[in-house]
Coordinates of C-alpha atoms and ligand atoms in Angstrom, one line a residue:
X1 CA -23.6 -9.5 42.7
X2 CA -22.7 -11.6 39.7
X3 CA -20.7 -14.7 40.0
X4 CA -17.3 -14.3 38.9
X5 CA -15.7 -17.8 37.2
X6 CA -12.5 -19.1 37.8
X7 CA -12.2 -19.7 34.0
X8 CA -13.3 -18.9 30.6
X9 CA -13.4 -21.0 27.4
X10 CA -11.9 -19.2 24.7
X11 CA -10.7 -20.4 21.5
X12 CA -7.0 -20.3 20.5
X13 CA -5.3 -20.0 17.2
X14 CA -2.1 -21.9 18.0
X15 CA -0.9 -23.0 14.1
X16 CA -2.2 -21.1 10.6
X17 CA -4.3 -23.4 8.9
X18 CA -5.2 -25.8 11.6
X19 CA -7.9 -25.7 14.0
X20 CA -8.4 -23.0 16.5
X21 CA -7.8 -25.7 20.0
X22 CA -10.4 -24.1 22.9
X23 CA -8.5 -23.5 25.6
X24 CA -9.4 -22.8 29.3
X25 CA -7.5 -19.5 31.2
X26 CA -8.2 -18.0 34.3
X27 CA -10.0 -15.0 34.7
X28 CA -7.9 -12.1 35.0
X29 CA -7.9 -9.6 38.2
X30 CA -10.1 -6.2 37.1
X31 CA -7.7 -3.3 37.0
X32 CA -9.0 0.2 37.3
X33 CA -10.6 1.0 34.8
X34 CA -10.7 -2.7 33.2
X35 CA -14.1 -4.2 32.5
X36 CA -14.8 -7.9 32.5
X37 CA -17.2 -9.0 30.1
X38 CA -19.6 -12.0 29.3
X39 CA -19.1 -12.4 25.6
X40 CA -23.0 -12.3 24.3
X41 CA -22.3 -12.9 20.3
X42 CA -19.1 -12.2 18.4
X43 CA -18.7 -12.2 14.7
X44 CA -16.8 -14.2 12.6
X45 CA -15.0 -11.2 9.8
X46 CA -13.1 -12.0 6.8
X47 CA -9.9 -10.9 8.8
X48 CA -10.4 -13.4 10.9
X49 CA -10.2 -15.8 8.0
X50 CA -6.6 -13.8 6.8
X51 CA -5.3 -14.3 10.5
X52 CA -6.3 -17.9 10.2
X53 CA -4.5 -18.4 7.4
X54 CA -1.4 -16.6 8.1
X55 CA -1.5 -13.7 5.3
X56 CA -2.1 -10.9 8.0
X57 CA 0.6 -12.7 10.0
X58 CA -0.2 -12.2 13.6
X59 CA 1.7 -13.6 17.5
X60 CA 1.0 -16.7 18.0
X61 CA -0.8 -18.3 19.9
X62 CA -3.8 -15.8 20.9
X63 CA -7.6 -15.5 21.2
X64 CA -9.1 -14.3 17.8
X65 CA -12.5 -12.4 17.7
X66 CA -12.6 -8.5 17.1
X67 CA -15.9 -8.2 17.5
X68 CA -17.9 -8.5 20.4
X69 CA -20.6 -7.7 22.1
X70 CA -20.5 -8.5 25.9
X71 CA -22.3 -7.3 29.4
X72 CA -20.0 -6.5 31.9
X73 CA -19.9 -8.5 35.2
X74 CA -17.5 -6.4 37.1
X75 CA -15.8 -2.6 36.3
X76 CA -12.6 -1.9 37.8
X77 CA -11.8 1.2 39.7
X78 CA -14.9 3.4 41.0
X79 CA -16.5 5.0 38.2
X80 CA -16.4 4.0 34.1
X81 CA -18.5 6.3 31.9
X82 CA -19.0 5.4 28.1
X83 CA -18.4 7.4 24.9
X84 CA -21.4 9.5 25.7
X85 CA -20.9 10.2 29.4
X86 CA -22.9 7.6 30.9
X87 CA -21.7 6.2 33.8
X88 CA -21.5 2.3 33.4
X89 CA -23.3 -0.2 36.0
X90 CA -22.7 -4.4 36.0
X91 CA -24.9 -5.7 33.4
X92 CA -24.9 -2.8 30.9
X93 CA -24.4 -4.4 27.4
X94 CA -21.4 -2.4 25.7
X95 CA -19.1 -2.5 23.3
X96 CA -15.4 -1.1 23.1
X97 CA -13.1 0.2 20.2
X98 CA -9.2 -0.8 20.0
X99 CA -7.2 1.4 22.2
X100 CA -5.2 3.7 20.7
X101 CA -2.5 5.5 23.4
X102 CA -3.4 9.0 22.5
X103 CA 0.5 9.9 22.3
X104 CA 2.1 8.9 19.3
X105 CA 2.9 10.8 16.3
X106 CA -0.3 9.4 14.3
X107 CA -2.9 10.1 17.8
X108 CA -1.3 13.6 19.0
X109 CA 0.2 15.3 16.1
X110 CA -1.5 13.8 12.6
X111 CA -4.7 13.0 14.9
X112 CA -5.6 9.9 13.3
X113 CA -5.7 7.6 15.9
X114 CA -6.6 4.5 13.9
X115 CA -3.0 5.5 12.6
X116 CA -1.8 4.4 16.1
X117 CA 2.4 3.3 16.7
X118 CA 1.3 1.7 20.0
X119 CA -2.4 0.6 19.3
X120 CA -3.9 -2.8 21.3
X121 CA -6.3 -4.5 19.2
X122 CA -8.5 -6.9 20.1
X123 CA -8.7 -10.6 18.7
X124 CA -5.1 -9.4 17.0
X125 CA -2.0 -10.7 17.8
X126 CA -0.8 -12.5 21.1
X127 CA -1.9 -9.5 23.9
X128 CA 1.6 -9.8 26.1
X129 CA 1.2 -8.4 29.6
X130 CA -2.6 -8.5 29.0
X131 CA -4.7 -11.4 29.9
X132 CA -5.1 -14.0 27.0
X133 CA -8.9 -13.3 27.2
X134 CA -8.8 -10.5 24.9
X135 CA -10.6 -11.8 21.7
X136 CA -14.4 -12.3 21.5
X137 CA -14.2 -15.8 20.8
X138 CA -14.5 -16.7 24.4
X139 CA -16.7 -16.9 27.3
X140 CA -15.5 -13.5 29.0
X141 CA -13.1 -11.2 27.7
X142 CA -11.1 -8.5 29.3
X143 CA -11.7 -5.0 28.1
X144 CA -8.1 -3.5 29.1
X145 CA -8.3 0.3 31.3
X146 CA -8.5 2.8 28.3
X147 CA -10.6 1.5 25.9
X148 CA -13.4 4.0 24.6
X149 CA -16.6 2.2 25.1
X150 CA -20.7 2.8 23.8
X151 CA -23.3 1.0 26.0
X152 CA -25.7 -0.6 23.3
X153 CA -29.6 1.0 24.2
X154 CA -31.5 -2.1 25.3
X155 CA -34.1 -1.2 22.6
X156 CA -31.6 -3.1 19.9
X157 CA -30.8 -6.7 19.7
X158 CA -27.5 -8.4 19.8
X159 CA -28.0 -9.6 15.8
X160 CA -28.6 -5.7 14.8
X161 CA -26.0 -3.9 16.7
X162 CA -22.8 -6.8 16.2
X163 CA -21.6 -5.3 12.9
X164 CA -21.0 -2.3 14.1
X165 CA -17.8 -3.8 16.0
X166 CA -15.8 -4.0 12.4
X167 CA -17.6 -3.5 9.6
X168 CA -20.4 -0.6 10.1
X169 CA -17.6 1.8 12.2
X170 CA -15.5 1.1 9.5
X171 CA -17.9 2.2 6.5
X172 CA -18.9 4.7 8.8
X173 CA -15.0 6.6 9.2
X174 CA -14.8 5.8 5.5
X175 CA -17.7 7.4 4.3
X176 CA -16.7 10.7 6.6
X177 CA -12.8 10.4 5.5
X178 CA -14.0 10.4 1.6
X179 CA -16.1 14.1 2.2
X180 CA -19.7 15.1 1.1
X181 CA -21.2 12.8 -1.0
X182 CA -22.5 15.8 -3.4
X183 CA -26.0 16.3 -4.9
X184 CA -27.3 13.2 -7.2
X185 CA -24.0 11.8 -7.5
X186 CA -23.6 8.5 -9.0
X187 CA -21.8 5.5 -7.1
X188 CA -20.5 2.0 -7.4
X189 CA -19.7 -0.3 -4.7
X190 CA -17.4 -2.5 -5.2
X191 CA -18.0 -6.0 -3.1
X192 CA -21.2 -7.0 -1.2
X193 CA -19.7 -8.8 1.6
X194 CA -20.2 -7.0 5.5
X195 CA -18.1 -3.5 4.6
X196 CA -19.9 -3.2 1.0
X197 CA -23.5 -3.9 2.7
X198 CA -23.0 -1.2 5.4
X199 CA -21.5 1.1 2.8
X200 CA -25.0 0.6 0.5
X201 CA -27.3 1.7 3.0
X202 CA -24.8 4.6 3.9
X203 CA -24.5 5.6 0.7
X204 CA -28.4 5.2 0.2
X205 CA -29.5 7.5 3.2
X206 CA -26.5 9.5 2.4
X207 CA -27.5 11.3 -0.8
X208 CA -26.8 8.9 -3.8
X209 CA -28.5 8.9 -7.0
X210 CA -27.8 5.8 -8.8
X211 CA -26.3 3.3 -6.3
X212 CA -25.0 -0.2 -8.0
X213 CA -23.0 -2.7 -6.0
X214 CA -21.0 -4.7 -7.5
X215 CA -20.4 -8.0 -5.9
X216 CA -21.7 -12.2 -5.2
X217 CA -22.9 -14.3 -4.6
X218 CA -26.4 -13.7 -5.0
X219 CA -27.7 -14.1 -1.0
X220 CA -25.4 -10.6 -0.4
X221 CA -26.9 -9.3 -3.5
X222 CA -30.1 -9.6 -2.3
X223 CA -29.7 -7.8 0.5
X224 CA -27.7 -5.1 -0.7
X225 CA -31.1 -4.3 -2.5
X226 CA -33.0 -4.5 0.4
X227 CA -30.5 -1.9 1.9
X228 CA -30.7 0.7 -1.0
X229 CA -28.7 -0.4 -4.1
X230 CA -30.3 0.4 -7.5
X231 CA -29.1 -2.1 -9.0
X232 CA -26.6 -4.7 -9.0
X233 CA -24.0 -6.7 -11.1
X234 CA -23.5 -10.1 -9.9
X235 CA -19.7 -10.7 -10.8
X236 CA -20.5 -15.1 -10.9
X237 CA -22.3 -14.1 -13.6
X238 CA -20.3 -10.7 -15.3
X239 CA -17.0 -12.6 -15.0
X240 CA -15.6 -10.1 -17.4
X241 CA -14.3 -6.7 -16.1
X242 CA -14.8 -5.5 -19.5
X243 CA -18.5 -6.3 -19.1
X244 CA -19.1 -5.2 -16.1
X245 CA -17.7 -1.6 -16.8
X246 CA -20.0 -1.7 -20.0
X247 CA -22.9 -2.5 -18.1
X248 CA -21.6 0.7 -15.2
X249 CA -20.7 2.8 -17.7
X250 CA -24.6 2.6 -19.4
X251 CA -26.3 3.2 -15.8
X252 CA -23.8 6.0 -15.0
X253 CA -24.3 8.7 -18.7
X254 CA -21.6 6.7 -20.2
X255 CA -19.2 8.9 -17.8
X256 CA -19.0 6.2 -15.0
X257 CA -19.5 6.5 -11.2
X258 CA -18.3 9.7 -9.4
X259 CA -17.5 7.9 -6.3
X260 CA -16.2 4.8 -5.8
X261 CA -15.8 2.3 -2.9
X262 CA -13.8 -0.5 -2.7
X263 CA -15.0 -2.9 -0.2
X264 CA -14.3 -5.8 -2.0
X265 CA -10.3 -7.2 -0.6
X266 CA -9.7 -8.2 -3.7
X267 CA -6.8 -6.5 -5.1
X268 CA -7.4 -6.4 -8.7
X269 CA -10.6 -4.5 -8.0
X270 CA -9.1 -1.5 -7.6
X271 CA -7.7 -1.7 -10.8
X272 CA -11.4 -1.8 -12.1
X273 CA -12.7 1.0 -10.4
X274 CA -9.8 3.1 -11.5
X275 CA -10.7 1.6 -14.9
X276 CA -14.8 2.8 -15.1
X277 CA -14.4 5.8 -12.4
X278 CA -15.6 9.1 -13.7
X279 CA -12.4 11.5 -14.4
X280 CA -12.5 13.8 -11.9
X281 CA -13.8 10.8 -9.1
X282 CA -13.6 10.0 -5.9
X283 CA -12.3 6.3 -5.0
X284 CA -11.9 5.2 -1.5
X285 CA -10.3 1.9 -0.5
X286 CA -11.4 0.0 2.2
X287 CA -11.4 -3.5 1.6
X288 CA -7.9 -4.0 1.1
X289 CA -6.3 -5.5 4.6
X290 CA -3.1 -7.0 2.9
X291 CA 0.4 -5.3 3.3
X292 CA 2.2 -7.0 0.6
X293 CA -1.3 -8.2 -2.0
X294 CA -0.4 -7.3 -5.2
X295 CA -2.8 -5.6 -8.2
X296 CA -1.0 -4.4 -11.2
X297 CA -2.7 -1.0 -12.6
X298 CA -2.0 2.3 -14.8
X299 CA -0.7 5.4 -12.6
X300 CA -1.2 7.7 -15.2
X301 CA -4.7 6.8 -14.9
X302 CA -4.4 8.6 -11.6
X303 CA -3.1 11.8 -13.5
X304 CA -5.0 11.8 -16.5
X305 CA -8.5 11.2 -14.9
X306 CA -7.9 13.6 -11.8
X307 CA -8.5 10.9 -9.1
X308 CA -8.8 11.6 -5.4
X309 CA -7.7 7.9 -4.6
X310 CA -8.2 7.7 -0.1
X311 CA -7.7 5.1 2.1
X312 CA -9.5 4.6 5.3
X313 CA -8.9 1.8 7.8
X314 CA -10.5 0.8 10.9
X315 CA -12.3 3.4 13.6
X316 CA -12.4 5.3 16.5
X317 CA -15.3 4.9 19.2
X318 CA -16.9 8.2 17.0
X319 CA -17.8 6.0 14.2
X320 CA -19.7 3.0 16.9
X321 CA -21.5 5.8 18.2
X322 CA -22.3 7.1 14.5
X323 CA -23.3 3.6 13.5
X324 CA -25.6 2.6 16.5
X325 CA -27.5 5.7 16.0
X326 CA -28.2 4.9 12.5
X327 CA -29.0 1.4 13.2
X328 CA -31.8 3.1 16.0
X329 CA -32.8 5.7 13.6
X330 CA -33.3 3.8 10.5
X331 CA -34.3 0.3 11.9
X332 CA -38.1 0.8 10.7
X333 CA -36.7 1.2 7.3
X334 CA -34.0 -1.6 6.8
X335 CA -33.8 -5.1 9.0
X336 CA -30.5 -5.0 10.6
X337 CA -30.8 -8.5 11.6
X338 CA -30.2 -9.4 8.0
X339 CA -26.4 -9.6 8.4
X340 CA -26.3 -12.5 11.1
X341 CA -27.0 -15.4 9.0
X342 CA -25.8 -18.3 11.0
X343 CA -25.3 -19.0 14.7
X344 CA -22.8 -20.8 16.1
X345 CA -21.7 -22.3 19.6
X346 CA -18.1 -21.6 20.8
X347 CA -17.3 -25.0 20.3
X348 CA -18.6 -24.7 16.8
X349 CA -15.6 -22.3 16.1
X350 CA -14.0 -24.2 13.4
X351 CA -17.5 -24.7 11.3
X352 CA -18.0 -21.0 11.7
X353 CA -14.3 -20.0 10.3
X354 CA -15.1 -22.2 7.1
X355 CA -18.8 -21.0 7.0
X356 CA -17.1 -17.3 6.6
X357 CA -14.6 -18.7 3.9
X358 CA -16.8 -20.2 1.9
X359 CA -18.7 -17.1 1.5
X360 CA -21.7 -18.8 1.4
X361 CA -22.8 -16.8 4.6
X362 CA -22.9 -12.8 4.9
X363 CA -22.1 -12.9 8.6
X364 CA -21.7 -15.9 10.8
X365 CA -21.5 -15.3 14.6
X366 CA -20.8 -16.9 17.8
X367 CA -22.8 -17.5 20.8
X368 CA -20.4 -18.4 23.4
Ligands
LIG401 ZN1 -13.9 -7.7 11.5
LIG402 ZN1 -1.0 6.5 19.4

């Protein structure tokens, strides 16, 4: 039997732009079909640096962290299974996708449940009737009764598998939502931060001819060799848009990318990639997580070039299971471990949150 706390630690975003205050609250009672979890590493995402700042305005005060890994300590009910039919025991590590009610207009109808009018997200917003403990910056969290949920193979380590909370699933339902990638076709990825990494090696295994990522600073560039791109254009040092799409344009025939992937949250970039896309090319935008950001552009670009332009956000429990088995599958050809760059204690919280704004790391993570 594991021993069950009283209380977990958890860190609290009480005020935009201040420090997140750690905060003790007791452990909640296990529902059927709720999991507690001991919080094993959580990463730190460039959301979490838009909640902290107020410009993906959120309920205050909650616990932040949409991304954890965790081993559960108790299961609620008699029986949990995860997404693959495996029935769950205490001390299985697992992780758990946002729970979408399976009801609405956007899950039943449209069937696009990251779409969701009544979706519970964790490390989002101030969780109501829910325990607190439902962000991954904490000791334990709660992982509520109808959340989908993939128990991580032992064989992979936390530091491989961690991404696949946010960004990997969400390259993953991007790169399915945009179609076939085609034979030999040319593409640009636009930013090299966690999204535009996992979208490289995707892109890489997933039938690419020339791949170029477009992105900085140079420690993401790196890597985003090491994970398949041809080449890359290192925008500290190509400034210019107008240089940049000279430099795409000569490695793509002079035509320009057929696919593009905007995994960059800047919202000017998608200007850009409407500006050197192929006519006739396929753009998909992923990186932008701002309601009301502003780019200015030319619609008739849209109409004169043929675009498919797509949006994709978030992912369903489909996409962790997709992403896991890549990781398994193609861990002899990439290091996974790559993307954790720093650790940090709970404690450390604050350091970590300005680590990630910086940009000086890839990925920072706690280790509650
Ligand atoms: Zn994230
Ligand atoms: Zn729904």
């Amino acid at each position: 039997m594991n021993m069950i706390p009283g209380y977990s630690k958890a860190a609290v975003l009480v005020e935009y732009n201040k420090p997140y205050e750690i905060r003790e609250f007791p452990i909640p009672e296990v529902q059927p079909g709720g999991i507690l979890v001991k919080v094993e590493m959580a990463g730190v995402c460039g959301t979490d640096v838009h909640q902290w700042k107020g410009s993906i305005p959120q309920k205050l005060p909650y616990v932040p962290g949409h991304e954890a890994v965790g081993r559960i300590l108790k299961i609620g009910g008699s029986q949990r299974k995860d997404c693959t039919g495996e029935v769950l025991k205490e001390g299985d590590r697992i992780m758990w996708a946002h729970v979408f009610c399976g009801h609405c207009y956007y899950c039943a109808v449209n069937q696009q449940p990251t779409l969701c009018d009544n979706k519970f997200s964790y490390g989002f917003s101030n969780p109501g009737a829910y325990s607190p403990l439902s962000g991954g910056f904490a000791e334990y969290e709660y992982v509520i009764p109808g959340a989908d949920i993939i128990k991580v193979p032992e064989d992979l380590s936390n530091e491989e598998v961690v991404g696949v909370c946010c960004a990997f699933r969400t390259a993953v339902a991007s790169f399915e939502r945009l179609g076939p990638v085609g034979v030999q076709s040319n593409v640009v990825i636009q930013g090299a931060g966690p999204v535009g990494l996992y979208s490289t090696v995707l892109y890489a295994e997933g039938g690419a001819a020339r791949l170029i990522v477009v992105g900085a600073p140079a420690i993401r560039l790196e890597l985003a060799k090491k994970w398949g791109a041809d080449h890359v254009i290192n925008i500290e040092e190509i400034p210019d848009p107008a240089k940049r799409k000279e430099a795409i344009l000569a490695l793509t025939n002079g035509r320009g990318p057929d696919i593009v992937v905007e995994a960059s949250g800047v919202p000017s970039a998608v200007r850009e990639g409407m500006d050197f896309i192929r006519k006739g090319g396929r753009y998909v935008i992923i990186g932008q997580s701002s309601f009301t950001a502003e780019a200015t552009f030319v619609p008739g670009l849209i109409m004169l070039k043929h675009l498919q332009i797509t949006g994709s956000t978030s992912a369903t429990i489909s996409h962790f299971y997709k992403a896991v088995q890549f990781i398994k599958n193609k861990k002899h050809r990439y290091n996974f471990t790559n993307m954790v760059t720093n650790k940090y204690s709970l404690n450390q919280i604050n350091e970590a949150i300005s680590a990630m704004m910086s940009g000086k790391e890839i990925k920072p993570v706690i280790v509650p």
